């Protein structure tokens, strides 16, 4: 079985403990004075105060969707009819004025949303912002001016493997349940659940139904939003994954500021993980950091002073070991903020400062190609770092990429796919969507340069 298939979203139940914060004055809880238990009395201390503090901020999220099901009638044959489907997940109140965060997969495709508080009061909810790329969504309920219970965000930079955590929620539709465990790993980037993976792993029992709930530390602060489990059976095997609180806060801040999308800063560097073989070739004593193999012109990284073959050791004070970690750490910074980088260059460490900026290039309008040619029915967009990042395409590539395909169009029928990059037509480099439209319309035979999944080919029609 492909390892990616082991990761299961956690729908069908109310999730874990909610930890909340006032959006007007967000604060962060730092772990201090860490020490191991020194007496039997300390070992027998109860988690009850933490659970009692976090419990009131846990909510149920009901998402209703209209689906069409196919069935066979003995008289009328096959027919389809609408059917109401309801899923149950959880949410965390992150704003006393009724702002709630949950997983995107809990509410995706819903026609109506309802939130049930811990005291059993029910509210209709509206979707403020959905962010599928990190599997988060922000909802709002009208509290009529009432202030809801909130807790603080944790500073996950202080989190350590072995820290105690609680999961509070409603797995399998049961009423509020508390499970305890530890943080069993940090900075999981190889999970493959979302585009900005940097998950906190826990062995606290997480099961189906915990989606959108919170992982809570011993200060009662939000460590992360539980999102998935690694399981062949669908049950808890002691490996659950939570989206760290700093990413949650960035998404919530974007939502409450009126944004329709989350602006994620971009360093502008192509990076390569330093493996054992690469470390030996670079005369490094051990594998560490990520190697800068390409810089986008005038990007934040280049202006900060990064050079080719630099090895980035940390971003924002957090050690990084692969491209995903660098992307995550940069993406969680507020636009315009100063981001410290520690870089290894020529055998010595140097400090640089990059500005957190959105990828350049804006969002050019898409062009729908039509006519009697091989790309008819394709909607294409000029490649810029901004459009590439938004569409999961290589931001260093040149040309245009296919954003969508009409399934009945020529392009779809002959095998073009969404995400294909068109960089050349009849020997002429393609620089933007309007130029591609002209080149396709003017020719009667075509040699099209196409890049797909890092492989390039020339197709003749």
Coordinates of C-alpha atoms in Angstrom, one line a residue:
X1 CA 0.0 0.0 0.0
X2 CA 1.2 3.5 -0.8
X3 CA 2.3 5.2 2.5
X4 CA 0.3 8.3 1.5
X5 CA -2.9 6.3 1.7
X6 CA -2.3 5.6 5.4
X7 CA -3.1 9.2 6.4
X8 CA -6.7 9.6 7.2
X9 CA -8.7 12.9 7.8
X10 CA -10.5 12.9 11.0
X11 CA -14.2 13.6 10.1
X12 CA -17.3 12.2 11.7
X13 CA -17.0 13.4 15.3
X14 CA -16.4 16.4 17.4
X15 CA -12.8 17.2 17.9
X16 CA -10.4 17.8 20.6
X17 CA -10.0 20.5 23.1
X18 CA -10.3 24.1 22.1
X19 CA -7.8 26.7 23.0
X20 CA -8.7 30.2 22.3
X21 CA -7.4 33.7 22.2
X22 CA -8.8 37.2 22.0
X23 CA -8.1 38.5 18.5
X24 CA -7.7 42.0 19.7
X25 CA -4.8 41.2 22.0
X26 CA -3.3 37.8 21.1
X27 CA -0.8 36.5 23.5
X28 CA 1.5 33.5 23.6
X29 CA 2.1 31.1 26.4
X30 CA 5.8 30.1 26.8
X31 CA 7.0 27.0 28.5
X32 CA 9.3 27.8 31.4
X33 CA 11.0 26.1 34.3
X34 CA 10.8 22.6 32.8
X35 CA 11.6 19.8 35.2
X36 CA 10.9 16.1 35.7
X37 CA 8.5 15.0 38.6
X38 CA 10.5 14.7 41.8
X39 CA 7.9 13.1 44.1
X40 CA 5.0 10.6 44.0
X41 CA 2.6 13.5 44.6
X42 CA 3.8 15.3 41.5
X43 CA 3.4 12.2 39.4
X44 CA -0.2 11.9 40.6
X45 CA -1.2 15.4 39.7
X46 CA -4.4 15.6 37.7
X47 CA -5.1 17.0 34.3
X48 CA -8.6 18.0 35.4
X49 CA -7.9 21.8 35.7
X50 CA -6.5 21.9 32.2
X51 CA -9.5 20.0 30.8
X52 CA -11.9 22.1 32.7
X53 CA -10.3 25.3 31.3
X54 CA -10.2 24.1 27.7
X55 CA -13.6 22.3 27.6
X56 CA -15.9 25.4 27.3
X57 CA -14.1 26.5 24.2
X58 CA -14.7 23.2 22.3
X59 CA -17.5 23.3 19.7
X60 CA -19.2 20.9 17.4
X61 CA -19.4 21.8 13.7
X62 CA -22.2 20.3 11.7
X63 CA -21.8 20.6 7.9
X64 CA -24.8 19.7 5.6
X65 CA -24.2 18.9 2.0
X66 CA -26.7 18.0 -0.8
X67 CA -25.5 14.9 -2.7
X68 CA -27.0 13.0 -5.6
X69 CA -27.1 9.2 -5.2
X70 CA -27.7 6.7 -7.9
X71 CA -30.1 3.8 -7.4
X72 CA -32.0 1.3 -9.5
X73 CA -35.8 1.2 -9.5
X74 CA -37.5 -2.0 -10.9
X75 CA -40.0 0.1 -12.9
X76 CA -38.1 3.3 -13.8
X77 CA -34.6 2.0 -14.1
X78 CA -31.6 4.0 -12.9
X79 CA -32.2 7.4 -11.5
X80 CA -30.6 9.9 -9.2
X81 CA -32.1 12.1 -6.5
X82 CA -30.8 14.7 -4.1
X83 CA -30.0 13.5 -0.6
X84 CA -28.9 15.5 2.5
X85 CA -25.6 14.4 4.0
X86 CA -24.4 15.6 7.3
X87 CA -20.9 15.4 8.7
X88 CA -19.8 16.2 12.2
X89 CA -16.4 17.7 13.1
X90 CA -15.1 20.1 15.7
X91 CA -13.9 23.6 16.0
X92 CA -11.9 25.9 18.3
X93 CA -13.1 29.3 19.4
X94 CA -10.2 31.6 18.6
X95 CA -12.1 34.9 19.0
X96 CA -14.4 35.9 21.9
X97 CA -16.6 37.6 19.3
X98 CA -17.5 34.3 17.6
X99 CA -14.5 33.4 15.4
X100 CA -14.0 29.7 15.1
X101 CA -11.3 27.6 13.3
X102 CA -11.7 24.1 12.0
X103 CA -10.4 21.8 9.3
X104 CA -11.3 22.7 5.8
X105 CA -12.2 19.1 5.0
X106 CA -14.9 19.3 7.7
X107 CA -16.8 22.0 6.0
X108 CA -15.8 21.6 2.3
X109 CA -18.8 21.6 0.0
X110 CA -21.3 22.4 2.7
X111 CA -24.5 24.2 1.9
X112 CA -25.1 25.1 5.6
X113 CA -23.1 25.1 8.8
X114 CA -24.2 24.9 12.4
X115 CA -22.0 25.3 15.5
X116 CA -23.0 23.8 18.9
X117 CA -21.2 25.2 22.0
X118 CA -20.2 23.2 25.0
X119 CA -23.3 24.5 26.8
X120 CA -25.5 23.0 24.0
X121 CA -26.5 26.3 22.5
X122 CA -26.8 26.2 18.7
X123 CA -25.8 28.9 16.2
X124 CA -25.9 29.1 12.4
X125 CA -22.3 29.7 11.1
X126 CA -21.0 31.5 8.1
X127 CA -17.7 30.6 6.3
X128 CA -15.3 33.5 6.5
X129 CA -12.3 32.0 4.8
X130 CA -11.3 28.5 3.5
X131 CA -7.7 27.5 3.0
X132 CA -7.5 24.1 1.4
X133 CA -3.7 24.2 1.1
X134 CA -3.3 24.0 4.8
X135 CA -6.6 22.3 5.6
X136 CA -8.0 25.1 7.7
X137 CA -11.2 27.1 7.6
X138 CA -12.5 30.1 9.6
X139 CA -16.1 30.4 10.6
X140 CA -18.1 33.1 12.4
X141 CA -21.2 32.9 14.6
X142 CA -23.3 35.9 15.8
X143 CA -23.1 35.9 19.6
X144 CA -25.3 39.0 20.0
X145 CA -22.4 40.8 21.7
X146 CA -21.7 38.0 24.2
X147 CA -18.0 37.2 24.8
X148 CA -17.2 33.5 24.4
X149 CA -14.6 31.7 26.4
X150 CA -11.1 31.9 24.9
X151 CA -7.6 30.5 25.6
X152 CA -4.2 31.5 24.5
X153 CA -2.1 30.2 21.6
X154 CA 1.0 28.2 22.6
X155 CA 4.4 29.2 21.3
X156 CA 5.3 26.0 19.5
X157 CA 8.9 27.2 19.2
X158 CA 9.1 26.2 22.9
X159 CA 7.5 22.8 22.3
X160 CA 9.7 19.8 22.8
X161 CA 9.4 16.1 22.1
X162 CA 8.1 14.5 25.3
X163 CA 5.9 17.5 26.4
X164 CA 2.5 16.4 27.8
X165 CA -0.5 17.3 25.7
X166 CA -4.3 16.7 26.0
X167 CA -6.8 16.0 23.3
X168 CA -10.4 17.0 24.2
X169 CA -13.2 16.2 21.9
X170 CA -15.9 13.8 20.7
X171 CA -14.4 10.9 18.8
X172 CA -16.9 8.5 17.3
X173 CA -19.7 11.0 18.2
X174 CA -19.2 10.3 22.0
X175 CA -19.7 13.3 24.3
X176 CA -16.7 15.2 25.4
X177 CA -13.7 13.0 25.9
X178 CA -10.2 13.7 27.2
X179 CA -7.1 11.8 26.2
X180 CA -3.6 12.4 27.2
X181 CA -0.2 11.8 25.6
X182 CA 3.0 13.5 24.6
X183 CA 4.4 15.3 21.6
X184 CA 6.1 12.4 19.9
X185 CA 7.8 14.3 17.1
X186 CA 8.0 17.9 15.7
X187 CA 8.4 19.4 12.3
X188 CA 7.0 16.4 10.4
X189 CA 7.3 17.5 6.7
X190 CA 7.1 14.2 5.0
X191 CA 3.5 13.4 5.9
X192 CA 2.1 14.6 2.6
X193 CA -1.2 15.9 3.9
X194 CA -1.0 19.5 2.9
X195 CA 1.1 21.9 0.9
X196 CA 2.7 23.5 3.9
X197 CA 3.5 20.5 6.1
X198 CA 5.3 21.0 9.4
X199 CA 3.1 18.9 11.6
X200 CA 3.2 18.2 15.3
X201 CA 3.0 14.5 16.0
X202 CA 1.3 13.2 19.1
X203 CA 0.5 9.8 20.6
X204 CA -2.6 11.2 22.4
X205 CA -5.5 9.0 21.2
X206 CA -6.9 10.7 18.1
X207 CA -9.6 9.0 16.2
X208 CA -12.2 9.7 13.5
X209 CA -14.3 12.6 14.7
X210 CA -11.4 14.6 16.1
X211 CA -11.0 16.8 12.9
X212 CA -10.8 20.5 13.7
X213 CA -10.2 20.1 17.4
X214 CA -7.2 21.2 19.4
X215 CA -4.1 19.8 20.9
X216 CA -3.6 21.5 24.3
X217 CA -0.5 21.8 26.4
X218 CA -0.3 21.8 30.2
X219 CA -0.9 25.6 30.3
X220 CA -4.2 25.0 28.5
X221 CA -2.9 26.7 25.4
X222 CA -3.5 25.8 21.8
X223 CA -0.6 23.7 20.4
X224 CA -2.3 22.8 17.2
X225 CA -5.4 21.8 15.3
X226 CA -5.7 18.0 14.9
X227 CA -6.0 17.1 11.2
X228 CA -5.1 13.5 10.4
X229 CA -3.9 10.2 11.7
X230 CA -1.6 7.6 10.3
X231 CA -3.6 4.4 10.2
X232 CA -4.3 1.4 8.0
X233 CA -7.5 0.5 10.0
X234 CA -8.8 4.1 10.4
X235 CA -8.4 3.9 14.2
X236 CA -5.8 5.5 16.4
X237 CA -2.4 3.8 16.3
X238 CA -0.7 6.5 18.4
X239 CA 0.3 8.6 15.5
X240 CA -1.8 11.8 15.0
X241 CA -0.8 15.0 13.3
X242 CA -1.7 18.6 14.3
X243 CA -1.3 21.9 12.3
X244 CA 0.9 24.1 14.5
X245 CA -0.7 27.1 16.2
X246 CA 1.4 29.7 14.3
X247 CA -0.1 28.6 11.0
X248 CA -3.6 28.6 12.6
X249 CA -3.0 32.2 13.8
X250 CA -1.8 33.4 10.3
X251 CA -5.0 32.0 8.7
X252 CA -7.2 33.5 11.4
X253 CA -5.5 36.9 11.1
X254 CA -6.0 36.9 7.3
X255 CA -9.7 36.0 7.8
X256 CA -10.5 38.7 10.4
X257 CA -8.6 41.4 8.5
X258 CA -11.1 40.9 5.6
X259 CA -8.8 38.9 3.3
X260 CA -10.4 36.3 0.9
X261 CA -7.1 34.4 0.7
X262 CA -4.0 34.0 2.9
X263 CA -0.9 35.9 1.7
X264 CA 2.1 33.6 2.3
X265 CA 5.5 35.2 2.1
X266 CA 8.0 33.6 -0.3
X267 CA 11.8 33.5 0.1
X268 CA 12.4 33.0 -3.7
X269 CA 15.0 30.3 -3.4
X270 CA 15.1 26.8 -4.9
X271 CA 16.4 24.5 -2.2
X272 CA 17.9 21.1 -1.9
X273 CA 18.0 18.9 1.2
X274 CA 21.6 18.3 2.4
X275 CA 21.9 14.5 2.4
X276 CA 24.9 12.4 3.6
X277 CA 26.3 12.2 0.1
X278 CA 25.9 15.9 -0.5
X279 CA 27.4 16.7 2.9
X280 CA 30.5 14.7 2.0
X281 CA 30.8 16.5 -1.4
X282 CA 30.6 19.8 0.4
X283 CA 33.1 18.7 3.1
X284 CA 30.6 19.1 5.8
X285 CA 31.0 17.2 9.1
X286 CA 27.4 16.1 9.0
X287 CA 24.2 16.6 7.0
X288 CA 22.4 19.8 8.1
X289 CA 20.3 22.6 6.6
X290 CA 19.2 23.1 3.0
X291 CA 21.3 24.1 0.0
X292 CA 20.4 27.2 -2.1
X293 CA 20.6 25.9 -5.7
X294 CA 18.7 28.8 -7.5
X295 CA 17.6 32.3 -6.6
X296 CA 14.7 34.2 -8.2
X297 CA 15.8 37.6 -9.5
X298 CA 15.1 40.5 -7.0
X299 CA 13.3 38.1 -4.7
X300 CA 13.4 38.6 -0.9
X301 CA 16.1 36.0 -0.6
X302 CA 18.4 37.5 -3.2
X303 CA 18.0 41.0 -1.7
X304 CA 18.7 39.7 1.8
X305 CA 22.1 38.6 0.5
X306 CA 21.6 34.9 -0.1
X307 CA 24.0 33.3 -2.6
X308 CA 24.1 30.1 -4.6
X309 CA 25.5 27.2 -2.6
X310 CA 24.7 28.9 0.7
X311 CA 23.3 26.4 3.3
X312 CA 20.3 27.7 5.3
X313 CA 20.5 26.4 8.8
X314 CA 17.6 28.2 10.4
X315 CA 14.7 30.5 9.5
X316 CA 13.1 32.7 12.2
X317 CA 15.1 31.0 14.9
X318 CA 13.9 27.5 13.9
X319 CA 16.3 24.9 12.5
X320 CA 15.4 23.6 9.0
X321 CA 16.3 20.4 7.3
X322 CA 14.4 20.5 4.0
X323 CA 12.6 22.7 1.5
X324 CA 9.2 22.1 3.2
X325 CA 10.5 23.4 6.5
X326 CA 11.8 26.6 5.0
X327 CA 8.6 27.2 3.0
X328 CA 6.6 26.7 6.2
X329 CA 8.6 28.9 8.4
X330 CA 8.6 31.7 5.9
X331 CA 4.9 31.3 5.1
X332 CA 3.9 31.8 8.8
X333 CA 5.6 35.2 9.0
X334 CA 3.5 38.3 8.8
X335 CA 3.9 40.2 5.5
X336 CA 6.5 43.0 6.0
X337 CA 8.2 41.4 9.0
X338 CA 11.9 40.9 9.3
X339 CA 12.9 37.2 9.1
X340 CA 16.3 36.3 10.5
X341 CA 18.3 33.6 8.6
X342 CA 21.3 31.7 9.7
X343 CA 23.4 30.6 6.8
X344 CA 26.6 28.5 6.4
X345 CA 28.9 30.0 3.8
X346 CA 32.5 29.0 3.2
X347 CA 32.7 27.0 6.4
X348 CA 31.4 29.8 8.7
X349 CA 28.0 30.9 9.9
X350 CA 26.6 34.3 9.0
X351 CA 23.3 36.0 9.8
X352 CA 21.0 37.6 7.2
X353 CA 17.6 39.3 7.4
X354 CA 15.0 38.8 4.8
X355 CA 11.7 40.7 4.4
X356 CA 8.6 38.6 4.4
X357 CA 6.9 39.4 1.1
X358 CA 4.3 37.8 -1.1
X359 CA 5.5 36.1 -4.3
X360 CA 6.0 38.7 -7.1
X361 CA 3.9 38.9 -10.3
X362 CA 0.4 39.4 -9.0
X363 CA -2.4 37.4 -10.6
X364 CA -2.7 37.8 -14.4
X365 CA -6.1 37.1 -15.8
X366 CA -6.5 33.6 -17.3
X367 CA -7.1 33.2 -21.1
X368 CA -9.5 30.6 -22.5
X369 CA -8.0 29.2 -25.7
X370 CA -10.5 28.5 -28.5
X371 CA -10.4 27.5 -32.1
X372 CA -9.2 24.6 -34.2
X373 CA -5.9 23.7 -32.5
X374 CA -4.6 21.2 -29.9
X375 CA -5.0 23.5 -26.9
X376 CA -8.6 24.4 -27.6
X377 CA -10.6 24.3 -24.4
X378 CA -7.6 25.0 -22.1
X379 CA -7.7 27.9 -19.7
X380 CA -4.1 29.1 -19.3
X381 CA -2.4 31.6 -17.0
X382 CA 1.0 33.4 -17.4
X383 CA 3.5 31.9 -15.0
X384 CA 4.7 34.2 -12.3
X385 CA 5.9 33.2 -8.8
X386 CA 2.5 34.4 -7.5
X387 CA 0.4 32.3 -9.9
X388 CA 2.7 29.3 -9.6
X389 CA 2.6 29.2 -5.8
X390 CA -1.2 29.5 -5.8
X391 CA -1.5 26.7 -8.3
X392 CA 1.3 24.4 -7.0
X393 CA 3.4 24.9 -10.1
X394 CA 7.2 25.4 -10.3
X395 CA 7.6 29.1 -9.6
X396 CA 11.0 29.1 -11.4
X397 CA 9.5 27.9 -14.7
X398 CA 8.9 30.1 -17.7
X399 CA 5.8 30.1 -20.0
X400 CA 2.2 29.5 -19.2
X401 CA 0.4 26.7 -17.4
X402 CA -3.0 25.1 -17.8
X403 CA -5.2 26.1 -15.0
X404 CA -8.3 24.3 -16.1
X405 CA -9.6 22.1 -18.9
X406 CA -13.0 21.8 -20.6
X407 CA -13.5 18.0 -20.5
X408 CA -15.2 18.2 -23.9
X409 CA -12.4 20.4 -25.5
X410 CA -9.7 19.2 -27.8
X411 CA -6.9 19.7 -25.3
X412 CA -8.5 17.4 -22.7
X413 CA -9.4 14.8 -25.2
X414 CA -5.8 14.5 -26.6
X415 CA -4.2 14.2 -23.1
X416 CA -3.2 17.6 -21.8
X417 CA -3.6 18.0 -18.0
X418 CA -4.1 20.7 -15.5
X419 CA -0.7 21.9 -14.4
X420 CA 1.1 21.3 -17.7
X421 CA 3.5 24.1 -18.5
X422 CA 3.7 25.3 -22.1
X423 CA 7.0 27.0 -22.7
X424 CA 7.4 26.8 -26.5
X425 CA 5.4 26.7 -29.8
X426 CA 7.1 26.0 -33.1
X427 CA 10.5 27.0 -31.7
X428 CA 9.3 30.3 -30.3
X429 CA 9.5 30.7 -26.5
X430 CA 6.1 31.4 -24.8
X431 CA 6.2 34.3 -22.3
X432 CA 2.5 35.0 -21.6
X433 CA -1.0 33.6 -22.2
X434 CA -1.9 36.2 -24.8
X435 CA 1.2 35.3 -26.9
X436 CA 0.3 31.6 -26.7
X437 CA -3.2 32.4 -27.9
X438 CA -1.8 34.2 -30.9
X439 CA 0.7 31.5 -31.7
X440 CA -1.8 28.7 -31.6
X441 CA -4.4 30.6 -33.7
X442 CA -1.8 31.6 -36.5
X443 CA -0.4 28.1 -37.1
X444 CA -1.7 25.1 -38.9
X445 CA 0.8 22.6 -37.5
X446 CA 2.2 22.8 -34.0
X447 CA 5.3 21.6 -32.1
X448 CA 4.5 22.3 -28.5
X449 CA 7.0 22.2 -25.7
X450 CA 5.4 20.8 -22.6
X451 CA 6.7 20.3 -19.0
X452 CA 5.0 17.9 -16.7
X453 CA 6.2 16.8 -13.3
X454 CA 9.7 17.9 -14.0
X455 CA 9.8 16.1 -17.4
X456 CA 9.9 18.0 -20.7
X457 CA 8.7 16.8 -24.1
X458 CA 7.9 18.2 -27.5
X459 CA 4.5 17.2 -28.9
X460 CA 3.8 17.4 -32.6
X461 CA 0.4 18.0 -34.1

